mmCIF file of C-alpha atoms in Angstrom:
data_model
loop_
_atom_site.group_PDB
_atom_site.id
_atom_site.type_symbol
_atom_site.label_atom_id
_atom_site.label_comp_id
_atom_site.label_asym_id
_atom_site.label_seq_id
_atom_site.Cartn_x
_atom_site.Cartn_y
_atom_site.Cartn_z
ATOM 1 C CA GLN A 1 -2.726 25.115 10.328
ATOM 2 C CA ASN A 2 0.095 22.257 11.092
ATOM 3 C CA THR A 3 3.215 24.101 11.000
ATOM 4 C CA LYS A 4 5.217 20.969 11.559
ATOM 5 C CA LEU A 5 3.887 20.060 8.042
ATOM 6 C CA THR A 6 6.917 19.679 5.671
ATOM 7 C CA SER A 7 4.486 19.873 2.744
ATOM 8 C CA PRO A 8 0.934 21.566 2.363
ATOM 9 C CA PHE A 9 -0.305 18.972 0.138
ATOM 10 C CA ILE A 10 -1.236 15.551 1.704
ATOM 11 C CA THR A 11 -2.346 12.143 -0.384
ATOM 12 C CA CYS A 12 -4.533 10.397 1.099
ATOM 13 C CA SER A 13 -7.055 7.252 0.318
ATOM 14 C CA LEU A 14 -10.877 7.901 1.895
ATOM 15 C CA GLU A 15 -13.503 4.857 2.185
ATOM 16 C CA LEU A 16 -16.283 6.335 3.345
ATOM 17 C CA GLY A 17 -18.758 3.532 3.900
ATOM 18 C CA GLY A 18 -21.494 2.219 1.005
ATOM 19 C CA CYS A 19 -25.218 1.275 0.383
ATOM 20 C CA ASP A 20 -23.583 -2.090 -1.269
ATOM 21 C CA SER A 21 -25.858 -4.332 -3.500
ATOM 22 C CA CYS A 22 -25.992 -7.550 -4.388
ATOM 23 C CA TYR A 23 -27.991 -8.990 -7.126
ATOM 24 C CA ILE A 24 -29.391 -12.981 -7.297
ATOM 25 C CA ALA A 25 -29.883 -13.612 -10.957
ATOM 26 C CA ARG A 26 -32.692 -16.270 -12.404
ATOM 27 C CA ASP A 27 -29.739 -18.367 -13.395
ATOM 28 C CA ALA A 28 -27.750 -18.567 -10.054
ATOM 29 C CA ASP A 29 -26.383 -21.538 -8.065
ATOM 30 C CA LEU A 30 -28.919 -20.910 -5.082
ATOM 31 C CA GLU A 31 -27.619 -23.628 -3.064
ATOM 32 C CA THR A 32 -24.243 -21.780 -3.206
ATOM 33 C CA ALA A 33 -25.386 -18.128 -3.159
ATOM 34 C CA VAL A 34 -27.929 -17.810 -0.126
ATOM 35 C CA PRO A 35 -25.660 -19.323 2.349
ATOM 36 C CA PHE A 36 -22.865 -17.024 1.571
ATOM 37 C CA ILE A 37 -24.978 -14.172 0.862
ATOM 38 C CA VAL A 38 -26.460 -14.330 4.515
ATOM 39 C CA ASN A 39 -23.454 -15.708 6.535
ATOM 40 C CA ILE A 40 -20.534 -13.507 5.216
ATOM 41 C CA GLY A 41 -22.406 -10.763 2.790
ATOM 42 C CA ARG A 42 -24.884 -9.849 5.558
ATOM 43 C CA LEU A 43 -24.321 -11.334 8.933
ATOM 44 C CA HIS A 44 -20.477 -10.920 9.464
ATOM 45 C CA ASN A 45 -19.126 -9.025 12.690
ATOM 46 C CA SER A 46 -23.117 -8.672 13.410
ATOM 47 C CA GLY A 47 -23.806 -6.984 9.606
ATOM 48 C CA GLN A 48 -20.903 -4.019 10.920
ATOM 49 C CA SER A 49 -18.773 -4.292 8.106
ATOM 50 C CA CYS A 50 -18.189 -1.392 5.630
ATOM 51 C CA CYS A 51 -18.799 -3.713 2.624
ATOM 52 C CA ASN A 52 -21.902 -5.718 3.822
ATOM 53 C CA VAL A 53 -24.282 -6.490 1.370
ATOM 54 C CA LYS A 54 -26.769 -3.835 2.442
ATOM 55 C CA ARG A 55 -29.318 -4.344 -0.477
ATOM 56 C CA LEU A 56 -30.271 -7.656 -1.764
ATOM 57 C CA LEU A 57 -31.649 -7.389 -5.258
ATOM 58 C CA VAL A 58 -33.437 -10.967 -6.604
ATOM 59 C CA HIS A 59 -34.535 -11.355 -9.739
ATOM 60 C CA SER A 60 -38.838 -12.446 -9.441
ATOM 61 C CA GLU A 61 -38.506 -16.402 -11.025
ATOM 62 C CA VAL A 62 -36.442 -17.321 -8.048
ATOM 63 C CA MET A 63 -37.788 -14.702 -5.293
ATOM 64 C CA LYS A 64 -39.806 -17.503 -3.790
ATOM 65 C CA GLU A 65 -36.989 -20.373 -3.446
ATOM 66 C CA VAL A 66 -34.750 -17.401 -2.421
ATOM 67 C CA GLU A 67 -37.418 -16.179 0.284
ATOM 68 C CA ALA A 68 -37.620 -19.826 1.784
ATOM 69 C CA LYS A 69 -33.531 -20.047 1.945
ATOM 70 C CA LEU A 70 -33.084 -16.784 3.304
ATOM 71 C CA CYS A 71 -35.717 -17.847 6.111
ATOM 72 C CA ASP A 72 -34.063 -20.945 7.042
ATOM 73 C CA GLU A 73 -30.368 -18.942 7.253
ATOM 74 C CA PHE A 74 -31.876 -16.157 9.358
ATOM 75 C CA GLY A 75 -33.812 -18.736 11.474
ATOM 76 C CA LYS A 76 -30.224 -20.419 12.493
ATOM 77 C CA THR A 77 -28.587 -17.288 13.755
ATOM 78 C CA VAL A 78 -28.173 -17.099 17.792
ATOM 79 C CA LEU A 79 -27.693 -13.854 19.457
ATOM 80 C CA GLY A 80 -25.328 -13.221 22.742
ATOM 81 C CA ASP A 81 -21.850 -13.074 24.416
ATOM 82 C CA PRO A 82 -19.122 -13.263 21.592
ATOM 83 C CA SER A 83 -16.981 -14.876 23.674
ATOM 84 C CA ASP A 84 -19.740 -17.760 23.774
ATOM 85 C CA GLU A 85 -18.904 -20.299 20.858
ATOM 86 C CA ASN A 86 -22.580 -20.717 19.741
ATOM 87 C CA THR A 87 -22.852 -17.110 19.138
ATOM 88 C CA THR A 88 -22.917 -16.286 15.734
ATOM 89 C CA ILE A 89 -24.273 -12.149 16.674
ATOM 90 C CA GLY A 90 -23.229 -10.507 19.213
ATOM 91 C CA PRO A 91 -23.737 -6.401 20.852
ATOM 92 C CA LEU A 92 -23.257 -3.871 17.760
ATOM 93 C CA TYR A 93 -20.905 -1.382 17.622
ATOM 94 C CA GLY A 94 -22.541 2.099 18.749
ATOM 95 C CA GLY A 95 -25.023 0.281 21.114
ATOM 96 C CA LYS A 96 -27.942 2.297 22.000
ATOM 97 C CA GLU A 97 -27.924 4.873 19.106
ATOM 98 C CA ARG A 98 -26.936 2.087 16.454
ATOM 99 C CA VAL A 99 -30.182 0.106 17.565
ATOM 100 C CA ARG A 100 -32.252 3.168 17.441
ATOM 101 C CA PHE A 101 -30.881 4.166 14.277
ATOM 102 C CA LEU A 102 -31.852 0.667 13.042
ATOM 103 C CA TRP A 103 -35.114 0.729 14.545
ATOM 104 C CA ASP A 104 -35.850 4.084 12.636
ATOM 105 C CA LEU A 105 -35.252 2.627 9.014
ATOM 106 C CA LEU A 106 -37.037 -0.281 10.002
ATOM 107 C CA LEU A 107 -40.532 1.542 10.457
ATOM 108 C CA ASP A 108 -39.463 3.754 8.034
ATOM 109 C CA ALA A 109 -39.445 0.898 5.693
ATOM 110 C CA LYS A 110 -42.568 -0.531 6.997
ATOM 111 C CA LYS A 111 -44.581 2.484 6.250
ATOM 112 C CA LYS A 112 -43.182 3.189 3.037
ATOM 113 C CA GLY A 113 -44.231 -0.557 1.555
ATOM 114 C CA ALA A 114 -42.437 -2.845 3.097
ATOM 115 C CA LYS A 115 -44.573 -6.165 1.756
ATOM 116 C CA LYS A 116 -42.991 -8.542 4.492
ATOM 117 C CA ILE A 117 -41.036 -7.914 7.485
ATOM 118 C CA LEU A 118 -39.021 -11.250 8.784
ATOM 119 C CA VAL A 119 -37.218 -11.717 12.167
ATOM 120 C CA ARG A 120 -34.740 -14.302 12.222
ATOM 121 C CA GLY A 121 -37.170 -16.533 10.065
ATOM 122 C CA GLU A 122 -40.442 -15.682 11.412
ATOM 123 C CA ASP A 123 -43.566 -13.055 9.697
ATOM 124 C CA VAL A 124 -44.050 -10.706 11.917
ATOM 125 C CA THR A 125 -45.528 -8.696 9.226
ATOM 126 C CA ALA A 126 -49.099 -8.376 11.157
ATOM 127 C CA LEU A 127 -47.424 -7.697 14.561
ATOM 128 C CA ASP A 128 -48.072 -4.061 16.387
ATOM 129 C CA LEU A 129 -45.108 -2.148 17.274
ATOM 130 C CA LYS A 130 -44.902 -2.740 20.354
ATOM 131 C CA ALA A 131 -44.896 -6.655 19.433
ATOM 132 C CA LEU A 132 -42.735 -5.859 16.742
ATOM 133 C CA ARG A 133 -40.187 -4.183 18.951
ATOM 134 C CA LEU A 134 -40.048 -6.901 21.684
ATOM 135 C CA LYS A 135 -39.362 -9.487 18.497
ATOM 136 C CA VAL A 136 -36.318 -7.033 17.545
ATOM 137 C CA LEU A 137 -35.199 -5.506 20.195
ATOM 138 C CA MET A 138 -35.104 -7.780 22.544
ATOM 139 C CA ALA A 139 -34.579 -11.274 21.340
ATOM 140 C CA SER A 140 -31.860 -11.248 23.695
ATOM 141 C CA PRO A 141 -32.452 -11.025 27.303
ATOM 142 C CA GLY A 142 -31.971 -7.530 28.935
ATOM 143 C CA SER A 143 -30.394 -6.435 25.126
ATOM 144 C CA GLU A 144 -32.592 -3.350 24.101
ATOM 145 C CA ASP A 145 -29.723 -1.269 24.465
ATOM 146 C CA ALA A 146 -27.147 -3.341 22.507
ATOM 147 C CA PHE A 147 -28.823 -6.011 19.765
ATOM 148 C CA PHE A 148 -30.790 -6.141 16.960
ATOM 149 C CA ALA A 149 -32.373 -9.454 15.248
ATOM 150 C CA PRO A 150 -31.490 -10.259 12.023
ATOM 151 C CA THR A 151 -34.071 -8.885 10.289
ATOM 152 C CA ILE A 152 -35.466 -9.240 6.824
ATOM 153 C CA VAL A 153 -37.479 -6.383 4.590
ATOM 154 C CA MET A 154 -39.054 -7.552 1.237
ATOM 155 C CA PHE A 155 -40.450 -5.046 -0.849
ATOM 156 C CA GLU A 156 -42.147 -6.325 -4.053
ATOM 157 C CA SER A 157 -40.111 -3.481 -6.298
ATOM 158 C CA ALA A 158 -38.018 0.006 -5.428
ATOM 159 C CA PRO A 159 -39.571 3.378 -6.327
ATOM 160 C CA PRO A 160 -37.102 5.751 -8.067
ATOM 161 C CA THR A 161 -34.651 7.249 -6.007
ATOM 162 C CA SER A 162 -36.152 10.810 -6.800
ATOM 163 C CA SER A 163 -39.517 9.581 -5.095
ATOM 164 C CA PRO A 164 -39.852 10.717 -1.813
ATOM 165 C CA SER A 165 -42.016 7.490 -0.937
ATOM 166 C CA VAL A 166 -38.248 5.559 -1.451
ATOM 167 C CA PRO A 167 -37.049 3.603 2.114
ATOM 168 C CA ARG A 168 -34.375 5.182 3.567
ATOM 169 C CA LEU A 169 -33.337 1.524 4.004
ATOM 170 C CA LEU A 170 -32.470 1.597 0.590
ATOM 171 C CA GLN A 171 -30.652 4.345 0.379
ATOM 172 C CA GLU A 172 -28.514 4.757 3.611
ATOM 173 C CA GLU A 173 -25.691 2.242 4.911
ATOM 174 C CA SER A 174 -27.434 0.668 7.478
ATOM 175 C CA PHE A 175 -24.652 -1.385 9.254
ATOM 176 C CA GLY A 176 -26.201 -3.856 10.927
ATOM 177 C CA PRO A 177 -27.901 -7.187 10.778
ATOM 178 C CA LEU A 178 -31.273 -5.638 8.721
ATOM 179 C CA LEU A 179 -31.737 -7.092 5.466
ATOM 180 C CA PRO A 180 -33.519 -5.192 2.633
ATOM 181 C CA VAL A 181 -34.345 -7.728 -0.296
ATOM 182 C CA VAL A 182 -35.788 -6.296 -3.364
ATOM 183 C CA SER A 183 -37.353 -8.296 -6.437
ATOM 184 C CA VAL A 184 -36.694 -7.118 -9.693
ATOM 185 C CA GLY A 185 -37.113 -8.089 -13.174
ATOM 186 C CA GLY A 186 -34.203 -8.772 -14.672
ATOM 187 C CA ASP A 187 -30.760 -7.924 -15.393
ATOM 188 C CA GLU A 188 -30.842 -3.772 -16.539
ATOM 189 C CA GLU A 189 -33.593 -2.874 -12.988
ATOM 190 C CA ALA A 190 -30.857 -4.610 -10.869
ATOM 191 C CA VAL A 191 -28.500 -2.573 -12.314
ATOM 192 C CA ALA A 192 -30.675 0.788 -12.204
ATOM 193 C CA ILE A 193 -31.323 0.034 -8.424
ATOM 194 C CA ALA A 194 -27.710 -1.294 -7.825
ATOM 195 C CA ASN A 195 -27.045 2.614 -9.818
ATOM 196 C CA GLY A 196 -29.048 4.410 -7.644
ATOM 197 C CA THR A 197 -28.072 5.422 -4.594
ATOM 198 C CA SER A 198 -25.344 8.235 -3.892
ATOM 199 C CA PHE A 199 -22.715 5.455 -2.275
ATOM 200 C CA ALA A 200 -20.830 3.476 -4.614
ATOM 201 C CA LEU A 201 -18.300 1.122 -2.475
ATOM 202 C CA THR A 202 -19.186 -2.288 -3.466
ATOM 203 C CA HIS A 203 -21.487 -4.381 -5.336
ATOM 204 C CA SER A 204 -22.005 -7.865 -6.356
ATOM 205 C CA ILE A 205 -23.892 -10.726 -8.735
ATOM 206 C CA TRP A 206 -24.393 -14.196 -8.523
ATOM 207 C CA THR A 207 -24.465 -15.699 -11.680
ATOM 208 C CA THR A 208 -23.965 -18.903 -13.590
ATOM 209 C CA ASP A 209 -23.465 -17.106 -16.795
ATOM 210 C CA SER A 210 -19.969 -15.528 -17.959
ATOM 211 C CA LYS A 211 -21.527 -13.092 -20.416
ATOM 212 C CA ARG A 212 -24.045 -11.653 -18.038
ATOM 213 C CA ALA A 213 -21.590 -11.606 -15.123
ATOM 214 C CA ARG A 214 -19.526 -9.229 -17.604
ATOM 215 C CA ARG A 215 -22.192 -7.196 -18.394
ATOM 216 C CA TYR A 216 -23.151 -6.469 -15.141
ATOM 217 C CA VAL A 217 -19.541 -5.596 -14.579
ATOM 218 C CA ASP A 218 -19.426 -3.045 -17.048
ATOM 219 C CA ALA A 219 -22.737 -1.764 -16.213
ATOM 220 C CA ILE A 220 -21.769 -1.304 -12.472
ATOM 221 C CA GLU A 221 -20.878 2.258 -11.224
ATOM 222 C CA ALA A 222 -18.245 1.319 -8.168
ATOM 223 C CA GLY A 223 -14.895 0.727 -6.385
ATOM 224 C CA THR A 224 -15.094 -3.085 -6.656
ATOM 225 C CA VAL A 225 -17.890 -5.347 -8.575
ATOM 226 C CA MET A 226 -17.433 -8.762 -7.095
ATOM 227 C CA VAL A 227 -18.554 -12.082 -9.330
ATOM 228 C CA ASN A 228 -19.969 -15.450 -7.166
ATOM 229 C CA TRP A 229 -18.448 -13.347 -4.067
ATOM 230 C CA CYS A 230 -19.113 -10.306 -1.667
ATOM 231 C CA ASN A 231 -18.528 -8.836 1.622
ATOM 232 C CA ASP A 232 -14.016 -9.348 1.131
ATOM 233 C CA VAL A 233 -11.530 -7.221 0.517
ATOM 234 C CA HIS A 234 -7.947 -8.394 -1.150
ATOM 235 C CA PRO A 235 -4.584 -6.805 -0.489
ATOM 236 C CA GLN A 236 -3.404 -7.191 -4.206
ATOM 237 C CA ILE A 237 -6.655 -5.072 -5.585
ATOM 238 C CA VAL A 238 -7.477 -1.547 -5.915
ATOM 239 C CA TRP A 239 -10.082 -0.546 -2.462
ATOM 240 C CA SER A 240 -11.687 2.571 -3.389
ATOM 241 C CA GLY A 241 -15.045 4.047 -3.198
ATOM 242 C CA GLN A 242 -16.775 6.302 -5.954
ATOM 243 C CA ARG A 243 -19.657 9.363 -5.358
ATOM 244 C CA ARG A 244 -19.818 9.411 -1.434
ATOM 245 C CA SER A 245 -18.113 5.837 -0.859
ATOM 246 C CA GLY A 246 -14.353 7.693 -1.377
ATOM 247 C CA ASN A 247 -12.471 9.771 -3.032
ATOM 248 C CA GLY A 248 -11.678 7.416 -5.835
ATOM 249 C CA GLN A 249 -7.516 6.669 -4.580
ATOM 250 C CA GLY A 250 -6.654 3.284 -3.962
ATOM 251 C CA ALA A 251 -5.320 2.131 -0.897
ATOM 252 C CA MET A 252 -3.930 -1.190 -1.444
ATOM 253 C CA GLY A 253 -1.808 -3.372 -4.314
ATOM 254 C CA SER A 254 0.075 -1.639 -6.748
ATOM 255 C CA GLU A 255 -2.306 1.721 -7.018
ATOM 256 C CA GLY A 256 -2.732 2.285 -3.490
ATOM 257 C CA PHE A 257 1.379 2.178 -2.966
ATOM 258 C CA ARG A 258 0.844 5.049 -5.878
ATOM 259 C CA VAL A 259 -1.744 7.002 -3.982
ATOM 260 C CA LEU A 260 0.452 6.756 -1.113
ATOM 261 C CA THR A 261 4.213 7.408 -2.134
ATOM 262 C CA TYR A 262 5.627 10.342 -4.464
ATOM 263 C CA PRO A 263 7.244 9.504 -7.434
ATOM 264 C CA LYS A 264 10.960 10.598 -8.488
ATOM 265 C CA SER A 265 12.240 11.269 -11.922
ATOM 266 C CA VAL A 266 15.733 11.063 -13.071
ATOM 267 C CA ILE A 267 17.050 12.557 -16.083
ATOM 268 C CA LEU A 268 20.565 11.051 -16.786
ATOM 269 C CA HIS A 269 22.455 12.447 -19.677
ATOM 270 C CA ASP A 270 26.258 11.929 -20.281
ATOM 271 C CA ILE A 271 28.206 10.992 -17.188
#
């Protein structure tokens, strides 16, 4: 017990991470969406941001085109010293333990039905584990303990969340440059997958249809939903998480001010 506290009650806002999804609808502007989702949404800060895109859901009608654009963007990445202006992916916070965690997620996805594995845009699905490890963990010389090559894991569908065959990569916070991509048949399936984890920090949708965007926003359970945007925090909004992503108390904006201060009421009668 902290006897120095003047009050036994502490008001706080907790943001505890997420498994944030991003949905590319069939009418999305792919020329704008894909580069933004990759470079800002997933690979910003080497993929280590609380609201990075952790799961990419893509309408099946545009999947082929999206896959090609994803490979093009991932193929441009440069691993190396963060002080080098040419570097786009630096060493991971957490070092060896974080690299091992991401590798375990990748192996689990491979075991549980991943259709394709693409390392920096190159299809390495057919490689044995030793060769795959060299591609993913030794992409930068002498870097096995610090770097993880940007990797895409393709899924034809997502198993029900209650199924033991659901990949951990679709349920946990990866926190690194590892992106699962799931093909979906429509908006309702995308909503079900997006809402199908114990996290609920942010989600996003890319579409040119304002009605579709509104329906999606209304159906999503999360602290923040973005339209044609992702992985961003503004001081004007209420930043909060639901479920395991936080306690629902805002940390910014006018709501954040209310949460972190105490109100005082004054009743004034005749003076």
